[in-house]
CSV table of C-alpha atoms in Angstrom, one decimal:
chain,number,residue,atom,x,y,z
A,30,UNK,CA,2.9,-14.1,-14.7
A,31,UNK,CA,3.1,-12.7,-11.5
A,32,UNK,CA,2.3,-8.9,-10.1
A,33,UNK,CA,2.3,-7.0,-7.1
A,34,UNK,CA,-0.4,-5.0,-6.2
A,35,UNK,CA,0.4,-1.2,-3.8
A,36,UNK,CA,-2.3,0.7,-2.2
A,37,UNK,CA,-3.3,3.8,-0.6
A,38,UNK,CA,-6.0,3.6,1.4
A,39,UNK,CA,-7.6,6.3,3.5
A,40,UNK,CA,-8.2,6.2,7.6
A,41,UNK,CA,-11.6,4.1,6.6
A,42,UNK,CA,-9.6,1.0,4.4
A,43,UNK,CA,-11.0,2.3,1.7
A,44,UNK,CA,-8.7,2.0,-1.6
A,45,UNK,CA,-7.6,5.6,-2.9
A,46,UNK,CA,-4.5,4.6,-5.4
A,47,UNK,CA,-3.4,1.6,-6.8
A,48,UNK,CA,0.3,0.9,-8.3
A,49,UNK,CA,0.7,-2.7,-10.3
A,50,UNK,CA,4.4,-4.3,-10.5
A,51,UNK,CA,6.2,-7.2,-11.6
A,52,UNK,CA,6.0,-9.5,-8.8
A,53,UNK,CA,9.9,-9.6,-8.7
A,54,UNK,CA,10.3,-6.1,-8.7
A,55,UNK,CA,11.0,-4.6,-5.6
A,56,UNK,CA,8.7,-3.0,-3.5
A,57,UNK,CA,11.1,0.6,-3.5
A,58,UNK,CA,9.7,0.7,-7.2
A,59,UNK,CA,5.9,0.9,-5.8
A,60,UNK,CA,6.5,3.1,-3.0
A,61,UNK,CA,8.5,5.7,-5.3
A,62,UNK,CA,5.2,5.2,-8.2
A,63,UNK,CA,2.9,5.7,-5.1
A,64,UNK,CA,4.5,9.0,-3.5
A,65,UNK,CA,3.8,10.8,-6.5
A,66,UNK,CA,0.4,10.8,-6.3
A,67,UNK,CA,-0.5,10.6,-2.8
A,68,UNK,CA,-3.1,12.6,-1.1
A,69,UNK,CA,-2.3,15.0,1.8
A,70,UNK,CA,-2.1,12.9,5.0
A,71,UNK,CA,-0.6,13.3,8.7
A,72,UNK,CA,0.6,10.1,8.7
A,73,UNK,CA,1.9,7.0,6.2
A,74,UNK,CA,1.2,3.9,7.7
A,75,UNK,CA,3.1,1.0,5.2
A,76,UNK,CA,4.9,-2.5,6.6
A,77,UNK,CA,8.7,-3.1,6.6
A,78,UNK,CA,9.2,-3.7,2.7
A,79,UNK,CA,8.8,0.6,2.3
A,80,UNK,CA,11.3,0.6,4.6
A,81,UNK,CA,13.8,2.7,2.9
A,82,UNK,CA,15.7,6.4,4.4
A,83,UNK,CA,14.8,8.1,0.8
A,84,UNK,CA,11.0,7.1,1.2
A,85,UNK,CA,11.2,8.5,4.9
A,86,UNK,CA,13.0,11.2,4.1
A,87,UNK,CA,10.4,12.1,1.1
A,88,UNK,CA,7.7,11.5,2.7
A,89,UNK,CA,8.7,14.0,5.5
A,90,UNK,CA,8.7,16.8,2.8
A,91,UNK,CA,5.7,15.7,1.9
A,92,UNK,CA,4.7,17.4,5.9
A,93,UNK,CA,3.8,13.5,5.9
A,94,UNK,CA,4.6,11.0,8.9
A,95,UNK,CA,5.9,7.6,8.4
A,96,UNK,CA,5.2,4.4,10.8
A,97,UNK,CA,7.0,2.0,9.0
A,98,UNK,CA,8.9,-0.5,10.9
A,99,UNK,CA,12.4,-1.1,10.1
A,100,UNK,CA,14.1,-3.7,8.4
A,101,UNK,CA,15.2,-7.1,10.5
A,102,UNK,CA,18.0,-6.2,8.4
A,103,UNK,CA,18.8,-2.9,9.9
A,104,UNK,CA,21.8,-1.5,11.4
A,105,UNK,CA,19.9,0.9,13.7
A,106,UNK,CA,16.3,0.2,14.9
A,107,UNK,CA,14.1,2.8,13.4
A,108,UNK,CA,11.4,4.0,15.6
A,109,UNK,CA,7.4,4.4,14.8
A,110,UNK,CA,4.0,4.5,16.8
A,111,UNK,CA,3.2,1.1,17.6
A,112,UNK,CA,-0.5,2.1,18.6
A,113,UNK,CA,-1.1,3.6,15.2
A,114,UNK,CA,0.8,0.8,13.4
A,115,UNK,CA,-2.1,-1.7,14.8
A,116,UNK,CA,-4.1,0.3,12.0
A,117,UNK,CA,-2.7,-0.9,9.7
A,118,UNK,CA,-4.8,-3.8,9.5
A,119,UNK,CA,-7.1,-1.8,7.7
A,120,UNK,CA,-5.1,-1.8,4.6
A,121,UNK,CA,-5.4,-5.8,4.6
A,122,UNK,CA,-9.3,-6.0,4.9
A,123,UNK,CA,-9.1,-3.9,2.0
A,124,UNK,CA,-7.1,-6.2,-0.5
A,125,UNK,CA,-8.9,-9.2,1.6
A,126,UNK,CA,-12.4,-7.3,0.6
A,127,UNK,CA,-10.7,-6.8,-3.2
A,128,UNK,CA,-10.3,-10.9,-3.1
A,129,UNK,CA,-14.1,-11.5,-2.5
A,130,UNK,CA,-13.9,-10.7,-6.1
A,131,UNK,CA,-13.3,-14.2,-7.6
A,132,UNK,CA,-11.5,-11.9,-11.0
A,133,UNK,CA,-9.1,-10.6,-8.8
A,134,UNK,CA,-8.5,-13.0,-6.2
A,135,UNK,CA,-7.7,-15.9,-8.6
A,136,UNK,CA,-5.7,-13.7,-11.4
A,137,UNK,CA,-8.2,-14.4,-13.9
A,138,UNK,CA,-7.3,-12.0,-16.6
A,139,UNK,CA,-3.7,-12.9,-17.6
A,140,UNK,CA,-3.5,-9.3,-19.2
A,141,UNK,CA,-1.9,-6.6,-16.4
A,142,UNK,CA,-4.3,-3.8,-17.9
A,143,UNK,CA,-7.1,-5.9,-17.8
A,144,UNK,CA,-6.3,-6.6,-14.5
A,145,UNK,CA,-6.3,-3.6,-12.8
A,146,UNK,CA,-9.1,-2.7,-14.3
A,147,UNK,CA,-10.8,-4.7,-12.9
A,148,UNK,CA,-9.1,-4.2,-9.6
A,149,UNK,CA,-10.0,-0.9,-10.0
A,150,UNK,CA,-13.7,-1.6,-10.7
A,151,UNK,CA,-13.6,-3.8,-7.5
A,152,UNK,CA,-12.1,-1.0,-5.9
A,153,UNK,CA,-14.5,1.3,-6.4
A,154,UNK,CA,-17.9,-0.9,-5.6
A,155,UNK,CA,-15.6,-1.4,-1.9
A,156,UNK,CA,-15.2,2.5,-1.8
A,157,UNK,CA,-19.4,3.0,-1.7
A,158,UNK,CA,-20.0,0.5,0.3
C-alpha cells in the first residue's frame, strides 16, 4: 500500500496539519483537504505539485499569498518570491525529522489510521521540541 503524506507547517517547520492520500491520488486532492483547515497565514509556501489556478485563486480569498512555482508544464510562467521560496526547506526537515521515527519512516503499520496516528504522535513530540 502506498500513501501520501500533506503538511502545514508553521514559519518554525513545525507540523500544524496533516492530510493522508492514496499515493496515486493526486496532489489537487491534498491541497483542496488542506485549505479547509488552514490557519491564518500571509503567505503559502508549497512546491510545484499545488500548482493549480483554483488553489491560487482560493487561497487569495483566504487574504493568503501563494509562492508556488509553476508547472514545467505551463503555458505562462507563474511568478513567486524566490527569496521566500528558499524557506521552504523547512517543510522537508520536518517530514525528514518525522522519519527519525523508525514507525513512520519505514511504513510499519500497514493500517492508514494507525499510521497517521502515529505520524501524528511523532508530530507532536517534533512540535515541543
Amino acid at each position: 500500500m502506498n500513501t501520501k503524506l500533506h503538511a502545514a507547517t508553521d514559519a518554525l517547520g513545525r507540523p500544524i496539519r496533516f492530510f493522508m492520500t492514496a499515493g496515486q491520488v493526486s496532489d489537487y486532492t491534498g491541497a483542496r483537504a488542506l485549505l479547509s483547515n488552514l490557519p491564518t497565514a500571509d503567505w503559502l509556501l508549497g512546491d510545484r505539485g499545488y500548482d493549480a489556478d483554483w488553489f491560487r485563486e482560493a487561497l487569495v480569498d483566504k487574504k493568503i499569498t501563494p509562492c508556488i512555482p509553476g508547472r514545467k508544464s505551463r503555458e505562462k510562467p507563474v511568478k513567486y518570491d524566490k527569496r521566500r521560496y528558499r524557506k521552504r526547506n523547512r517543510i522537508e526537515i520536518m517530514f525528514g525529522r518525522l522519519k527519525d521515527w523508525r514507525r513512520v519512516a519505514t511504513r510499519y503499520d500497514r493500517s492508514p489510521n494507525v499510521f497517521l496516528s502515529a505520524t501524528a504522535l511523532a508530530a507532536t513530540v517534533i512540535f515541543w521540541l
